[in-house]
Structures are given as C-alpha cells and as structure tokens.
Short mmCIF file of C-alpha atoms and ligand atoms in Angstrom, two decimals:
data_model
loop_
_atom_site.label_atom_id
_atom_site.label_comp_id
_atom_site.label_asym_id
_atom_site.label_seq_id
_atom_site.Cartn_x
_atom_site.Cartn_y
_atom_site.Cartn_z
CA MET A 1 -16.98 7.88 -16.81
CA VAL A 2 -13.76 6.75 -15.03
CA GLN A 3 -13.27 4.44 -11.82
CA ASN A 4 -10.88 3.43 -9.80
CA VAL A 5 -9.59 0.22 -9.78
CA ALA A 6 -11.07 -1.33 -7.65
CA GLU A 7 -14.61 -0.16 -9.28
CA PHE A 8 -13.71 -0.83 -12.58
CA GLN A 9 -13.15 -4.26 -11.51
CA ALA A 10 -16.37 -5.06 -9.78
CA GLN A 11 -18.41 -3.05 -12.25
CA ALA A 12 -16.94 -5.12 -15.09
CA ALA A 13 -17.57 -8.47 -13.65
CA PRO A 14 -21.55 -8.51 -13.20
CA ALA A 15 -23.36 -11.28 -12.61
CA PRO A 16 -22.23 -13.50 -15.70
CA PRO A 17 -25.29 -14.52 -18.09
CA LYS A 18 -27.65 -17.04 -16.99
CA ALA A 19 -27.53 -19.21 -19.59
CA LEU A 20 -23.38 -20.29 -20.00
CA VAL A 21 -24.80 -23.02 -21.72
CA ASP A 22 -25.55 -22.73 -25.65
CA PRO A 23 -27.45 -25.69 -27.00
CA ALA A 24 -27.68 -23.82 -30.08
CA HIS A 25 -23.45 -24.02 -30.18
CA ASN A 26 -21.86 -27.20 -31.07
CA GLY A 27 -24.79 -28.71 -29.76
CA VAL A 28 -26.65 -29.79 -26.96
CA GLY A 29 -24.84 -28.76 -23.59
CA ALA A 30 -21.60 -27.68 -25.39
CA ALA A 31 -20.19 -24.32 -23.39
CA CYS A 32 -20.51 -21.10 -24.91
CA ASP A 33 -17.42 -18.81 -24.54
CA PRO A 34 -17.84 -19.08 -20.27
CA PHE A 35 -15.18 -16.29 -20.42
CA SER A 36 -16.10 -13.04 -22.62
CA TRP A 37 -19.00 -11.71 -21.13
CA LYS A 38 -16.65 -10.44 -18.19
CA ILE A 39 -13.78 -9.53 -20.15
CA ASP A 40 -15.83 -7.68 -22.84
CA ALA A 41 -17.49 -5.90 -19.81
CA MET A 42 -13.97 -4.09 -18.83
CA TRP A 43 -13.40 -3.77 -22.46
CA ASP A 44 -16.88 -1.74 -22.76
CA ARG A 45 -15.79 0.11 -19.86
CA VAL A 46 -12.47 1.03 -20.75
CA ALA A 47 -13.07 2.33 -23.73
CA GLN A 48 -16.30 4.49 -22.43
CA ALA A 49 -13.75 5.96 -20.44
CA GLN A 50 -11.30 6.80 -22.59
CA GLU A 51 -13.86 8.22 -24.89
CA ASP A 52 -15.36 10.46 -22.26
CA ASN A 53 -11.69 11.55 -21.75
CA THR A 54 -11.53 11.04 -18.01
CA TYR A 55 -8.92 7.83 -17.98
CA TYR A 56 -5.95 8.57 -16.02
CA TYR A 57 -4.64 4.81 -15.56
CA PHE A 58 -0.93 3.75 -16.84
CA GLN A 59 -0.21 7.50 -17.79
CA PRO A 60 3.40 6.40 -18.76
CA VAL A 61 6.36 8.87 -16.77
CA GLU A 62 8.60 9.89 -19.07
CA GLU A 63 11.09 11.92 -17.05
CA LEU A 64 11.47 12.34 -13.98
CA ASP A 65 12.44 15.84 -12.31
CA GLY A 66 12.08 16.08 -8.82
CA PRO A 67 8.43 15.38 -7.63
CA TRP A 68 7.17 16.60 -11.31
CA VAL A 69 6.99 14.25 -14.66
CA ILE A 70 6.52 14.70 -18.05
CA THR A 71 3.94 12.28 -18.83
CA GLU A 72 2.49 12.38 -22.68
CA GLY A 73 4.51 15.33 -22.81
CA LYS A 74 3.10 16.97 -19.95
CA ARG A 75 4.59 18.61 -17.21
CA LYS A 76 2.80 17.97 -14.14
CA LEU A 77 3.25 17.71 -9.73
CA MET A 78 3.09 14.14 -9.06
CA PHE A 79 0.87 13.47 -5.99
CA ALA A 80 -0.16 9.92 -6.64
CA THR A 81 3.13 8.95 -5.63
CA TYR A 82 4.27 6.66 -2.15
CA THR A 83 7.56 7.76 -2.22
CA TYR A 84 8.02 9.60 0.96
CA LEU A 85 10.56 10.60 1.80
CA GLY A 86 11.66 11.58 -1.80
CA LEU A 87 14.62 9.06 -2.39
CA LEU A 88 13.18 7.60 -5.85
CA ASN A 89 16.32 8.98 -7.78
CA HIS A 90 19.05 10.07 -4.61
CA PRO A 91 22.29 9.22 -6.35
CA ARG A 92 23.98 6.64 -3.72
CA ILE A 93 20.26 4.45 -4.44
CA VAL A 94 20.64 4.30 -7.71
CA ALA A 95 24.68 4.21 -7.84
CA ALA A 96 24.06 1.06 -5.96
CA ALA A 97 21.95 -0.46 -7.81
CA LYS A 98 23.79 0.23 -11.01
CA ALA A 99 27.19 -1.18 -9.57
CA ALA A 100 25.15 -4.13 -8.44
CA THR A 101 24.32 -4.94 -11.90
CA ASP A 102 27.23 -4.33 -13.43
CA LYS A 103 29.41 -7.02 -10.42
CA TYR A 104 26.42 -9.98 -10.62
CA GLY A 105 25.01 -9.56 -14.03
CA ALA A 106 20.91 -8.68 -14.44
CA GLY A 107 19.00 -11.65 -13.45
CA THR A 108 19.79 -14.81 -10.70
CA HIS A 109 19.79 -18.54 -10.94
CA GLY A 110 16.39 -18.96 -10.00
CA VAL A 111 14.58 -18.83 -6.59
CA ARG A 112 16.17 -18.23 -3.42
CA ILE A 113 16.16 -21.79 -1.88
CA LEU A 114 18.14 -23.67 -4.94
CA GLY A 115 20.18 -21.04 -6.76
CA GLY A 116 19.61 -17.77 -6.40
CA THR A 117 20.55 -16.47 -3.66
CA LEU A 118 23.48 -13.90 -3.91
CA ASP A 119 25.99 -13.07 -0.19
CA MET A 120 23.98 -9.78 -1.52
CA HIS A 121 20.16 -11.03 -0.98
CA ALA A 122 21.23 -12.00 2.52
CA GLN A 123 23.10 -8.61 3.21
CA MET A 124 19.94 -7.22 2.72
CA GLU A 125 17.75 -9.02 4.79
CA ARG A 126 20.04 -8.12 7.99
CA THR A 127 20.08 -4.42 6.72
CA ILE A 128 16.23 -4.97 6.92
CA ALA A 129 16.30 -6.39 10.07
CA GLU A 130 18.96 -4.29 12.04
CA PHE A 131 17.11 -1.06 10.66
CA VAL A 132 13.49 -2.45 12.11
CA GLY A 133 15.51 -3.96 15.35
CA ARG A 134 14.56 -7.52 14.83
CA ASP A 135 16.65 -10.96 14.48
CA ASP A 136 16.25 -11.53 11.22
CA ALA A 137 14.32 -10.67 7.87
CA ILE A 138 13.00 -12.24 4.83
CA VAL A 139 12.43 -10.56 1.33
CA TYR A 140 9.50 -12.04 -0.45
CA SER A 141 9.03 -10.39 -4.59
CA SER A 142 6.66 -7.70 -4.10
CA GLY A 143 5.06 -6.75 -0.90
CA TYR A 144 1.36 -8.30 -1.97
CA VAL A 145 3.15 -11.17 -2.17
CA THR A 146 4.21 -10.55 1.31
CA ASN A 147 0.91 -10.25 3.17
CA LEU A 148 -0.52 -13.34 1.21
CA ALA A 149 2.12 -15.44 1.85
CA THR A 150 2.28 -15.07 5.28
CA ILE A 151 -0.91 -15.02 6.45
CA SER A 152 -1.97 -17.74 4.41
CA THR A 153 1.35 -19.79 5.61
CA LEU A 154 0.79 -19.03 9.40
CA VAL A 155 -2.64 -19.26 9.63
CA GLY A 156 -4.22 -23.08 9.27
CA ARG A 157 -6.94 -24.81 9.65
CA GLY A 158 -8.27 -24.20 13.37
CA ASP A 159 -6.66 -20.96 13.27
CA CYS A 160 -8.19 -18.05 13.40
CA VAL A 161 -7.13 -14.54 11.58
CA PHE A 162 -8.37 -11.17 12.78
CA SER A 163 -8.16 -8.30 10.27
CA ASN A 164 -9.11 -4.20 10.78
CA LYS A 165 -11.62 -3.63 7.57
CA TRP A 166 -10.02 -1.21 6.57
CA ASN A 167 -6.47 -3.20 5.73
CA HIS A 168 -4.71 -3.12 2.04
CA ALA A 169 -6.31 -5.71 -0.28
CA SER A 170 -3.29 -7.73 -0.12
CA ILE A 171 -4.08 -8.74 3.57
CA VAL A 172 -7.58 -9.22 2.67
CA ASP A 173 -6.31 -11.69 0.01
CA GLY A 174 -4.19 -13.62 2.00
CA CYS A 175 -6.89 -13.85 5.00
CA VAL A 176 -8.96 -15.15 2.19
CA LEU A 177 -6.28 -17.66 1.49
CA ALA A 178 -5.23 -19.17 4.89
CA ARG A 179 -7.38 -22.32 5.59
CA GLY A 180 -8.58 -21.09 9.19
CA GLU A 181 -11.55 -18.32 9.97
CA PHE A 182 -11.16 -15.23 8.59
CA LYS A 183 -12.69 -12.30 10.90
CA ARG A 184 -12.84 -8.96 10.48
CA PHE A 185 -12.81 -6.14 13.11
CA ARG A 186 -14.88 -2.41 12.46
CA HIS A 187 -12.23 -0.29 11.93
CA ASN A 188 -9.81 0.49 14.41
CA ASP A 189 -12.51 -0.67 17.04
CA ILE A 190 -10.39 -2.40 19.79
CA ASP A 191 -13.84 -3.42 21.67
CA ASP A 192 -15.35 -5.34 18.40
CA LEU A 193 -11.62 -6.89 17.93
CA GLU A 194 -12.26 -8.31 21.74
CA ARG A 195 -15.44 -9.28 21.52
CA GLN A 196 -14.31 -11.57 18.52
CA LEU A 197 -11.03 -12.47 20.01
CA ARG A 198 -13.61 -13.66 23.09
CA ARG A 199 -15.99 -15.79 20.94
CA ALA A 200 -12.40 -17.24 18.98
CA PRO A 201 -11.62 -21.50 20.52
CA GLU A 202 -9.19 -20.98 23.15
CA SER A 203 -6.92 -23.88 21.46
CA ALA A 204 -7.06 -21.50 18.21
CA GLY A 205 -4.29 -19.98 16.79
CA LYS A 206 -5.04 -16.24 16.68
CA LEU A 207 -2.92 -13.29 14.22
CA VAL A 208 -4.17 -9.98 14.18
CA VAL A 209 -3.29 -7.82 11.28
CA ALA A 210 -3.53 -3.93 10.55
CA ASP A 211 -2.13 -1.92 8.28
CA ALA A 212 -0.28 0.81 10.81
CA VAL A 213 -0.78 4.09 8.10
CA PHE A 214 -4.29 3.04 6.49
CA SER A 215 -3.82 3.79 2.79
CA MET A 216 -6.93 5.22 1.77
CA ASP A 217 -7.31 7.46 5.06
CA GLY A 218 -4.08 8.00 6.47
CA ASP A 219 -4.81 7.60 9.88
CA ILE A 220 -2.86 5.42 12.42
CA PHE A 221 -3.66 1.65 14.11
CA ASN A 222 -3.83 1.76 17.77
CA LEU A 223 -1.14 -0.03 18.70
CA PRO A 224 -0.99 0.32 22.25
CA ASP A 225 -4.41 -0.96 22.92
CA ALA A 226 -4.05 -4.01 20.02
CA VAL A 227 -0.62 -5.01 21.90
CA GLU A 228 -2.54 -4.93 25.41
CA LEU A 229 -5.51 -7.60 24.12
CA CYS A 230 -3.01 -9.63 22.24
CA HIS A 231 -1.21 -10.56 25.01
CA ARG A 232 -4.44 -11.04 27.35
CA TYR A 233 -5.96 -13.09 24.04
CA ASN A 234 -2.68 -14.88 23.74
CA ALA A 235 -2.95 -13.42 20.15
CA TRP A 236 0.18 -12.80 17.88
CA LEU A 237 0.38 -8.95 16.20
CA MET A 238 1.20 -8.68 12.71
CA VAL A 239 0.93 -5.20 11.65
CA ASP A 240 1.85 -3.59 8.03
CA GLU A 241 3.98 -0.90 7.71
CA ALA A 242 4.09 -0.09 3.97
CA HIS A 243 2.92 3.45 4.55
CA SER A 244 4.73 4.11 8.14
CA LEU A 245 8.76 3.34 7.06
CA GLY A 246 10.45 6.15 6.54
CA VAL A 247 6.69 8.05 7.61
CA LEU A 248 6.32 7.58 11.74
CA GLY A 249 8.45 7.69 14.71
CA ALA A 250 11.62 10.48 14.65
CA THR A 251 14.56 8.02 12.40
CA GLY A 252 11.56 7.00 10.53
CA ARG A 253 11.17 3.26 11.78
CA GLY A 254 7.53 3.19 11.80
CA ILE A 255 4.89 2.93 14.27
CA GLU A 256 6.68 0.95 17.30
CA GLU A 257 9.41 4.30 17.98
CA HIS A 258 5.81 6.31 16.78
CA PHE A 259 3.95 5.07 20.17
CA ASP A 260 7.51 4.44 21.97
CA MET A 261 6.94 0.54 21.91
CA PRO A 262 9.51 -1.02 20.71
CA GLY A 263 9.87 -4.94 19.95
CA CYS A 264 6.32 -5.32 20.16
CA ILE A 265 4.86 -6.66 16.93
CA ASP A 266 5.75 -10.16 16.50
CA VAL A 267 5.25 -10.01 12.48
CA LYS A 268 6.66 -7.06 11.33
CA MET A 269 5.91 -6.44 7.85
CA GLY A 270 7.02 -3.96 5.36
CA THR A 271 7.53 -2.85 1.14
CA LEU A 272 10.15 -2.25 -0.23
CA SER A 273 8.57 -0.09 -3.06
CA LYS A 274 7.17 3.30 -1.26
CA THR A 275 9.88 5.22 1.49
CA ILE A 276 12.40 2.31 0.17
CA PRO A 277 12.28 3.07 -3.94
CA GLY A 278 12.64 -0.69 -4.92
CA VAL A 279 10.22 -3.57 -5.40
CA GLY A 280 9.22 -6.30 -2.68
CA GLY A 281 7.84 -6.69 0.81
CA TYR A 282 9.59 -8.05 3.63
CA ILE A 283 8.41 -9.44 6.94
CA ALA A 284 10.86 -9.34 10.46
CA GLY A 285 11.01 -10.87 13.26
CA ASP A 286 12.54 -13.50 15.35
CA HIS A 287 14.81 -16.44 14.03
CA LYS A 288 12.75 -19.03 14.22
CA LEU A 289 9.80 -17.27 12.56
CA ILE A 290 12.02 -16.18 9.58
CA THR A 291 13.37 -19.73 9.32
CA PHE A 292 9.61 -21.46 9.22
CA LEU A 293 9.19 -18.87 6.35
CA ARG A 294 11.93 -19.38 4.31
CA HIS A 295 11.21 -23.37 4.23
CA THR A 296 7.39 -22.99 3.93
CA ALA A 297 5.74 -20.06 2.81
CA ARG A 298 5.03 -21.14 -0.91
CA ALA A 299 5.50 -17.54 -2.63
CA PHE A 300 8.92 -17.69 -1.58
CA VAL A 301 10.01 -21.47 -1.98
CA PHE A 302 8.53 -21.03 -5.34
CA SER A 303 9.60 -17.47 -6.47
CA ALA A 304 12.45 -16.24 -8.05
CA ALA A 305 14.95 -13.97 -6.09
CA LEU A 306 15.20 -10.13 -6.22
CA PRO A 307 18.31 -9.24 -8.93
CA PRO A 308 21.07 -7.83 -7.76
CA SER A 309 19.80 -3.76 -8.69
CA VAL A 310 16.89 -4.11 -6.60
CA ALA A 311 18.74 -6.05 -3.33
CA GLY A 312 21.74 -3.76 -4.31
CA ALA A 313 19.23 -0.30 -4.21
CA ILE A 314 17.36 -1.38 -0.94
CA ILE A 315 20.21 -1.76 1.24
CA GLU A 316 21.84 1.23 0.34
CA ALA A 317 18.35 3.32 0.76
CA PHE A 318 18.63 1.67 4.31
CA HIS A 319 22.15 3.11 4.43
CA VAL A 320 20.09 6.73 3.10
CA LEU A 321 17.77 6.34 5.87
CA GLU A 322 20.20 6.09 8.82
CA ASP A 323 21.73 8.96 7.43
CA GLU A 324 19.06 11.06 6.47
CA ALA A 325 15.85 9.89 7.55
CA VAL A 326 15.93 12.71 10.47
CA GLU A 327 16.28 15.31 7.99
CA ARG A 328 14.14 14.33 5.44
CA LYS A 329 11.25 13.71 7.61
CA GLU A 330 11.03 16.78 9.40
CA ILE A 331 10.61 18.32 6.09
CA LEU A 332 8.30 15.68 5.24
CA SER A 333 6.17 17.04 8.37
CA ARG A 334 6.56 20.48 7.82
CA ASN A 335 5.36 19.78 4.52
CA VAL A 336 2.08 17.33 5.41
CA ARG A 337 0.90 20.21 7.84
CA HIS A 338 1.51 23.25 5.29
CA PHE A 339 -0.98 20.87 2.83
CA ILE A 340 -3.47 19.79 5.32
CA ASP A 341 -3.63 23.52 6.74
CA GLY A 342 -3.65 25.00 3.47
CA LEU A 343 -6.82 22.79 2.31
CA GLN A 344 -8.61 22.45 5.36
CA ALA A 345 -8.43 26.91 5.29
CA VAL A 346 -10.02 26.74 2.22
CA GLY A 347 -12.60 24.62 3.48
CA PHE A 348 -11.84 21.07 2.32
CA ASP A 349 -12.61 18.63 4.45
CA THR A 350 -9.46 15.76 4.79
CA GLY A 351 -10.82 13.38 6.94
CA VAL A 352 -9.05 11.51 10.30
CA THR A 353 -5.63 12.17 8.30
CA VAL A 354 -2.17 12.31 9.84
CA THR A 355 0.20 11.54 7.71
CA PRO A 356 1.32 11.86 3.90
CA ILE A 357 -1.65 10.21 3.13
CA VAL A 358 -3.96 13.15 2.33
CA PRO A 359 -7.42 12.41 1.58
CA ILE A 360 -9.57 15.21 -0.23
CA MET A 361 -13.12 13.93 1.20
CA VAL A 362 -15.59 14.74 -2.18
CA GLY A 363 -18.84 12.91 -1.67
CA LYS A 364 -19.65 11.93 -4.73
CA GLU A 365 -17.98 9.68 -7.66
CA GLY A 366 -18.89 12.69 -10.48
CA THR A 367 -17.54 15.41 -7.92
CA ALA A 368 -14.52 13.67 -7.47
CA MET A 369 -14.06 12.46 -11.37
CA GLN A 370 -14.68 16.20 -12.25
CA MET A 371 -12.00 18.01 -9.64
CA THR A 372 -9.45 14.77 -11.11
CA LYS A 373 -10.01 16.33 -14.60
CA TYR A 374 -9.50 19.73 -13.70
CA CYS A 375 -6.37 18.93 -11.68
CA GLN A 376 -5.06 16.61 -13.96
CA ASP A 377 -5.40 19.16 -16.87
CA HIS A 378 -4.00 22.02 -14.90
CA GLY A 379 -0.77 19.92 -13.89
CA VAL A 380 -1.38 18.00 -10.73
CA PHE A 381 -0.90 14.66 -10.84
CA VAL A 382 -3.56 12.97 -8.68
CA LEU A 383 -6.39 10.58 -8.74
CA PRO A 384 -9.77 9.55 -7.16
CA VAL A 385 -10.81 7.06 -4.76
CA LEU A 386 -13.97 5.69 -5.37
CA PRO A 387 -17.02 2.92 -3.47
CA PRO A 388 -16.41 -0.26 -3.35
CA ALA A 389 -12.83 1.01 -2.53
CA VAL A 390 -14.13 3.72 -0.19
CA GLN A 391 -17.69 3.40 1.68
CA GLU A 392 -20.37 4.66 -0.80
CA GLY A 393 -21.05 8.67 -0.35
CA ALA A 394 -17.08 8.67 0.76
CA ALA A 395 -15.95 9.41 -2.35
CA ARG A 396 -11.81 11.24 -2.72
CA LEU A 397 -9.17 12.57 -3.89
CA ARG A 398 -6.20 10.90 -2.54
CA ALA A 399 -3.03 13.34 -2.39
CA ASN A 400 0.36 12.52 -0.90
CA VAL A 401 2.67 14.81 -0.09
CA THR A 402 6.14 14.09 -0.19
CA ALA A 403 9.77 15.16 1.52
CA ALA A 404 10.80 15.97 -1.94
CA HIS A 405 8.13 18.72 -2.29
CA SER A 406 8.67 22.26 -1.84
CA ILE A 407 6.41 24.73 -0.24
CA ALA A 408 5.94 26.51 -3.66
CA ASP A 409 4.60 23.38 -5.18
CA ILE A 410 2.30 23.05 -2.38
CA ASP A 411 1.21 26.56 -2.74
CA PHE A 412 1.07 25.34 -6.68
CA ALA A 413 -1.26 22.32 -6.04
CA LEU A 414 -3.07 24.07 -3.43
CA ASP A 415 -4.13 27.05 -5.85
CA ILE A 416 -5.15 24.23 -8.09
CA PHE A 417 -6.93 21.71 -5.89
CA THR A 418 -9.12 24.94 -4.36
CA ALA A 419 -9.94 25.90 -8.35
CA ALA A 420 -11.01 22.66 -9.21
CA GLY A 421 -12.96 22.33 -5.38
CA ARG A 422 -14.59 25.44 -6.27
CA GLU A 423 -15.87 24.24 -9.78
CA ALA A 424 -17.08 21.10 -8.69
CA GLY A 425 -19.03 22.80 -5.65
CA VAL A 426 -17.13 21.37 -2.85
CA ILE A 427 -16.10 24.30 -1.78
CA GLY A 428 -17.53 27.82 -1.59
C1 PLP B 501 -0.88 -1.53 3.37
C2 PLP B 501 -0.30 -2.24 1.70
N1 PLP B 501 0.07 -3.01 1.89
C3 PLP B 501 0.64 -3.73 0.77
C4 PLP B 501 0.57 -3.26 -0.40
C5 PLP B 501 1.33 -4.01 -1.12
O1 PLP B 501 2.70 -3.44 -2.06
P1 PLP B 501 3.66 -3.69 -3.08
O2 PLP B 501 2.62 -2.55 -3.72
O3 PLP B 501 4.90 -3.50 -2.65
O4 PLP B 501 3.55 -5.14 -3.31
C6 PLP B 501 0.40 -1.93 -0.68
C7 PLP B 501 0.57 -1.55 -1.38
O5 PLP B 501 0.08 -0.25 -2.19
C8 PLP B 501 -0.02 -1.68 0.54
O6 PLP B 501 -0.77 -0.29 0.67
#
C-alpha cells in the first residue's frame, strides 16, 4: 500500500541485517554489500505500491489550467499545492523570468561570494528585506537549505536550540547538524518551552525555532507568548514563514502582521517556493546578522547562485504581492472559509486549522489511502499524510485551498471528498 514520504523512508530503512560481514564473500571478514538491503527494501515498497495502483508520488503535471492540472492525460483539480495566492503562472512574473534569462543567460558564474552575484541578486535581497520589514536579507538555494544552514551556523558548541515538536524536517535537520544542544518543546506549549529555557545554562546562546503556520495541521504559532518568553530568557526567536508569507496578515506580510507585532522576530525565515512561485529561501534580519551569514553559512558560501530567471521571478512576485496581495488574500480567506465550512457541514473533522492548509482527519492509514484513491480517480489531486509524519491514528488527507480555486471548483471538490468519505465510512 502506498505511504507518505516519511513513512516510505522509515519503513524502507528497517534495522540493518545482523551480519553485514559475510565470511563466505571474498574471504573471512570481507564486507558483503553494505547498502543493498535498504535500497532493495525501498525498491520493493515502491514496486508493491505501483502494483496495487496506489502510488501517487511524482505524478508529472503536463499542463496547467488555473488550479486544474493535466497529469498522465487526466484533468484533476489541484489540492496538493502551496501556491496559496495562485501566482504560479502570473503573467508579470513569467515575463520577468523570461526577461532575466534574455539579459543574463541561463545560469551564473558560480557561488555568490566569488563570481556568481548579479546586480539582480542584490536587488532580490533588498526587495525581500523591504517587503518583510528588515534591514537586509540573504537568499539560499532552497527553503530546506536555509533552515539547515542558518540554524547550524548560529548554534555552536555550548549553545542550545529549542524546536517546536511539529516543526518542518528542515528545521529538525538544522538542529541535528548544529553543534549545540538540541531540545524539543511540545507543540505550541509555551509552559513546556519555559521549563526547557529555565533548565538551560544562563551563559548558553539560546535560539527558539518554530513554523509560523504548521505544515501538517494549519494552526498558527503562539507568537505573542513566545516573544515575551524569549525576552525574559534572553533567547533569540527564529520563525519559518514558509506557509504564512502571503497567507497571514492583511497585506500578506506574515505572522508579525497577523499579531500586529512588527519587528518582533530576530531571525525571519521564509521560502520562495510557495506563495512566491520560484525556488529558494531567505533569512531577513539586521545588517550584522545577514553579513555574518553571508560569510559563514557553508550552504551559502559553497553553493551556486540562483539562476537569473528565478531571481527575476522572485523580485516581480514581491511587487505583485505589493499590488495584489490584499485582493487575493480576501479571495483566499473566502475560499478557506467556504472549504472548511463545507467539509464540516457534512461531518468531516478538519482538526485545528485556521489557514489554507486543511487536514481532513480520517484516523487509519488504510482509510486515508482509500479516500485518496477515490479522489484521484474522480478528478481531485490530493495526497494522504500518514504516521510517522503525524501521530499514530491521526492519518489524514491534506487539502490546501488557494486563491486560484473558484467557488465552483471548491464545490466540485467538496462533492468528491464527501463521496470518498462516505465510501470509506469516515462520515455518514
Ligand atoms: C515549514 C517549511 N519550511 C521549509 C520548507 C522547505 O522549503 P523549500 O521547499 O522551499 O525547500 C518547507 C517545505 O515544504 C516547509 O513546509
């Protein structure tokens, strides 16, 4: 049966075979093939899912038609998307990407710190900094790399990093890579965070990290209490705005605008692959922090610059946000309300979401798979989220609604989700 990515990875990596040393192979003590057991395990799982016709990963999109996609010849309404404001094929952004390629070519001369910086990269970083209200910004090659590099660069020996338990894998991996102590606090539990901060040595550098909007459940980080606590314990706060840029706040500027607390985050992280239709990730902060990262974050210093097309698209996307975010956000809010209300009206549990990330809770993995198959077979592109990505018994479909969906689109999807839920016995 098909699983989500995390489960695929977990189950395809069972305990290594007891004897990795095969005396019969090339003489006593010679190592037998040390990696094939895990490669074979993954191979078998993928093959089984494909044979069961329940493998929904890597479906190639062949054509876009607003929020609809053509994949393997079938037209499906996309709900497995992060393009919250529907900017994926915005004409101004597409034109900017083309113009940048015409002017600078397809690639760059390499890493930013040596020959790879274009005037356009500097412009891109200024544009981001201005939009999110900071002195400066640094752009890395992906959101994942941004978290990995920034956390591991800041948190050295003797420091402590405190990470919300539901944080994204890139934050977790950044904490693992950091040389300091890695602590986790219970999801959005400020008392637990305080307990852990209290126990840390006073002299340790302390970094608290959280997603602004949690990517599996769609709820929002308790920023006001976290800021107060960080001040009290002399800790820095880093917030990942992957799912809040363009989504939270009247003008889409994210969680600080949502709580009316401008400037309260020390290390402001965001991705350029969700509301912003490009690739990359940024840290925005004061000049000194950004200068420090530009010269010490290894994934920035030793990795090539973003191509001109992407930098051009990103700059224009922020200008489009300035011009259109308010209007698009209103449509998005209307769609989120219509979608969640519609799901709840037929009896679905949508968990704790208050954002476009809408979990449709179903409990068992098999049920999530059955519903996914029904939806995919009936024209809705949605994917399941299964343990260990979420807790045991908390399997769900994750359906992200966007400003590109029309009310008619959402009603179509609601009919399919309802039929799928009835068939699987999730709702009556
Ligand atoms: C909260 C969060 N942070 C970081 C990332 C990584 O961003 P990117 O896909 O741009 O590398 C993601 C990706 O989904 C995410 O959800």
